[in-house]
Amino acid sequence: MTLDDLRSKTESGEIDTVILALTDMQGRLQGKRFTARHFLDAVVAHGAEACNYLLAVDVDMNTVSGYRMSSWETGYGDFVMVPDLSTLRRVPWLEGTALLLADLQWHDGRAVAASPRQILRGQLERLAERGWSALAATELEFLLFETSYRDAFKQGYRDLEHANLYNVDYSILGTTHVEPLIRRIRNGMLGAGLVVENSKGECNNGQHEVNFLYDDALSTADKHAIYKNGAKEMADQEGMSISFMAKYDQREGSSCHIHLSLRDGQDSPVFADDPGIFDAFLAGQLATLRELTLFLAPNINSYKRFASASFAPTSVAWGTDNRTCAIRVLGHGRAKRVENRVPGADVNPYLALAAMIAGGLHGVEQGLEPGPELQGNAYTSDAERVPGSLRDARDLFAASAVAREAFGEEVVEHYCNNAQVELDAFGAAVTDWERFRGFERL
């Protein structure tokens, strides 16, 4: 939708509300709803203010210490949401509503360094210096429940009713049971300008995915965030719920495989045209995967997904069309690409794509070689392992010279603090597992 389209639809009364949203550290949409007329009269030209604590709170929106950019000591001031008009679109599942995303600036015009969208923009600028751009796609899985979000909360997220009661991977019959909602999601996303390729069932009970056409990396991350929010909203409207947890139970986790390729200024495929660049880019991702895992697996729960024979990777290895490896090489010609299989459905796509690009550029700059591909089962190989915990990933990220050079000291410190906040919260929690193990028997 163009700005002129919005003006026209506002005048006709077709649109009366505009959502201006930023993406926070978890990749969630946060922002404000404006009357369409006020948005056009004031916000388009001047942006809108939002409290800078939005990039300095935990998942529950609690204020926490340790952030340089936002604290009680600094008064929890504002930053500015600057509308990116290229992201303006209808959201058909909300009546009379348009939505667009914002870049974040301080009042003096400086970019907010810790903003995920800004972090990805920084890596795209590094590619542009070489005359390259990135194309990407994310494959986002989820679990669907016939229990509403409100009821799930009141039940303490216990005894939820899975929308499917058995493995419906590729099953047409099994997915027909939930087709009314999945169809609504597909069509709603098409109406919002996201090009849907397909939907399919997955392995865990009630597990599904909706796949979208690849796009430039920033647009892919934007659409990922919009889709994730919109799918939850539509499920909620139907009295159902969707979870993007990486590992909900002891069965298969929910992944977010990320595909990435490069194009040059003439839209020619870099990976196909220059095998040396491809090898170096692949080698860089492998060489930096462990130290950049924090941007691929950002939560405590993320690491429970990494299990042998689960289709989630445990080994830092690459292979051609090999789903047991962390990096899977696919396609040929214009379609030649890398697929990073480390991220789960809880990933922040901006940070993950930034990490993939930063790692790849490190390989190109250092002239790295990827070594031979892994043949066979990576789970039983002697390849180096993906970090096994958020603490390990935090420590590796904190010590990474690649991360500090690519993202800057401020970003590294900011996201290490975010990890520590989660570690502290989890360390203080008493879990159901502990009660079952210890209430009577210890």
mmCIF file of N, CA and C in Angstrom, residues 10 23 45 72 84 87 104 150 166 194 201 208 221 236 262 282 289 294 333 345 362 419 429-430:
data_model
loop_
_atom_site.group_PDB
_atom_site.id
_atom_site.type_symbol
_atom_site.label_atom_id
_atom_site.label_comp_id
_atom_site.label_asym_id
_atom_site.label_seq_id
_atom_site.Cartn_x
_atom_site.Cartn_y
_atom_site.Cartn_z
ATOM 1 N N THR A 10 -8.497 6.292 3.776
ATOM 2 C CA THR A 10 -8.889 7.013 4.989
ATOM 3 C C THR A 10 -10.046 7.952 4.691
ATOM 4 N N THR A 23 10.173 -3.598 16.233
ATOM 5 C CA THR A 23 10.429 -4.984 16.610
ATOM 6 C C THR A 23 11.417 -4.984 17.771
ATOM 7 N N ALA A 45 5.250 12.729 8.971
ATOM 8 C CA ALA A 45 6.326 13.722 8.861
ATOM 9 C C ALA A 45 7.267 13.721 10.060
ATOM 10 N N TRP A 72 16.641 3.258 35.191
ATOM 11 C CA TRP A 72 16.123 4.250 36.125
ATOM 12 C C TRP A 72 17.070 5.433 36.229
ATOM 13 N N ASP A 84 8.742 3.473 8.337
ATOM 14 C CA ASP A 84 9.296 3.002 7.072
ATOM 15 C C ASP A 84 8.105 2.770 6.151
ATOM 16 N N THR A 87 6.947 -0.404 4.224
ATOM 17 C CA THR A 87 6.342 -1.559 4.905
ATOM 18 C C THR A 87 4.836 -1.381 5.127
ATOM 19 N N LEU A 104 14.279 2.937 14.504
ATOM 20 C CA LEU A 104 14.389 3.667 15.764
ATOM 21 C C LEU A 104 15.563 4.626 15.739
ATOM 22 N N ARG A 150 -6.273 -17.382 26.580
ATOM 23 C CA ARG A 150 -6.745 -17.025 27.919
ATOM 24 C C ARG A 150 -6.891 -18.266 28.790
ATOM 25 N N TYR A 166 -1.961 -36.687 16.357
ATOM 26 C CA TYR A 166 -0.930 -37.593 15.847
ATOM 27 C C TYR A 166 -0.097 -36.848 14.803
ATOM 28 N N LEU A 194 2.052 -10.570 1.763
ATOM 29 C CA LEU A 194 3.054 -11.616 1.946
ATOM 30 C C LEU A 194 2.724 -12.752 0.985
ATOM 31 N N GLY A 201 1.554 -29.907 7.289
ATOM 32 C CA GLY A 201 1.657 -30.439 8.627
ATOM 33 C C GLY A 201 3.084 -30.828 8.951
ATOM 34 N N HIS A 208 2.548 -27.352 12.597
ATOM 35 C CA HIS A 208 2.325 -26.936 11.207
ATOM 36 C C HIS A 208 3.354 -25.872 10.836
ATOM 37 N N ALA A 221 12.655 -10.499 7.101
ATOM 38 C CA ALA A 221 12.560 -10.370 8.561
ATOM 39 C C ALA A 221 11.304 -9.605 8.960
ATOM 40 N N ASP A 236 -6.248 -16.432 18.008
ATOM 41 C CA ASP A 236 -6.966 -15.911 19.166
ATOM 42 C C ASP A 236 -8.405 -15.577 18.807
ATOM 43 N N LEU A 262 23.117 -14.665 -2.074
ATOM 44 C CA LEU A 262 23.569 -13.320 -2.402
ATOM 45 C C LEU A 262 23.352 -13.024 -3.876
ATOM 46 N N LEU A 282 30.400 -19.868 3.142
ATOM 47 C CA LEU A 282 30.007 -21.055 3.896
ATOM 48 C C LEU A 282 30.992 -21.321 5.032
ATOM 49 N N LEU A 289 29.854 -20.059 13.818
ATOM 50 C CA LEU A 289 28.529 -20.487 14.253
ATOM 51 C C LEU A 289 28.423 -20.566 15.766
ATOM 52 N N LEU A 294 24.194 -17.172 19.962
ATOM 53 C CA LEU A 294 23.276 -16.375 20.782
ATOM 54 C C LEU A 294 22.238 -15.671 19.926
ATOM 55 N N GLY A 333 22.580 -22.969 -9.555
ATOM 56 C CA GLY A 333 22.284 -21.769 -10.330
ATOM 57 C C GLY A 333 21.793 -20.650 -9.426
ATOM 58 N N ALA A 345 11.803 -21.786 16.362
ATOM 59 C CA ALA A 345 10.710 -20.871 16.052
ATOM 60 C C ALA A 345 10.695 -19.637 16.941
ATOM 61 N N HIS A 362 32.894 -12.668 7.358
ATOM 62 C CA HIS A 362 34.163 -13.014 8.009
ATOM 63 C C HIS A 362 34.911 -14.049 7.183
ATOM 64 N N ALA A 419 20.770 -11.950 27.749
ATOM 65 C CA ALA A 419 20.931 -13.368 28.066
ATOM 66 C C ALA A 419 21.074 -13.581 29.565
ATOM 67 N N ALA A 429 13.793 -19.723 39.289
ATOM 68 C CA ALA A 429 12.488 -20.377 39.183
ATOM 69 C C ALA A 429 12.541 -21.801 39.726
ATOM 70 N N VAL A 430 11.465 -22.229 40.352
ATOM 71 C CA VAL A 430 11.299 -23.628 40.764
ATOM 72 C C VAL A 430 10.315 -24.268 39.789
#
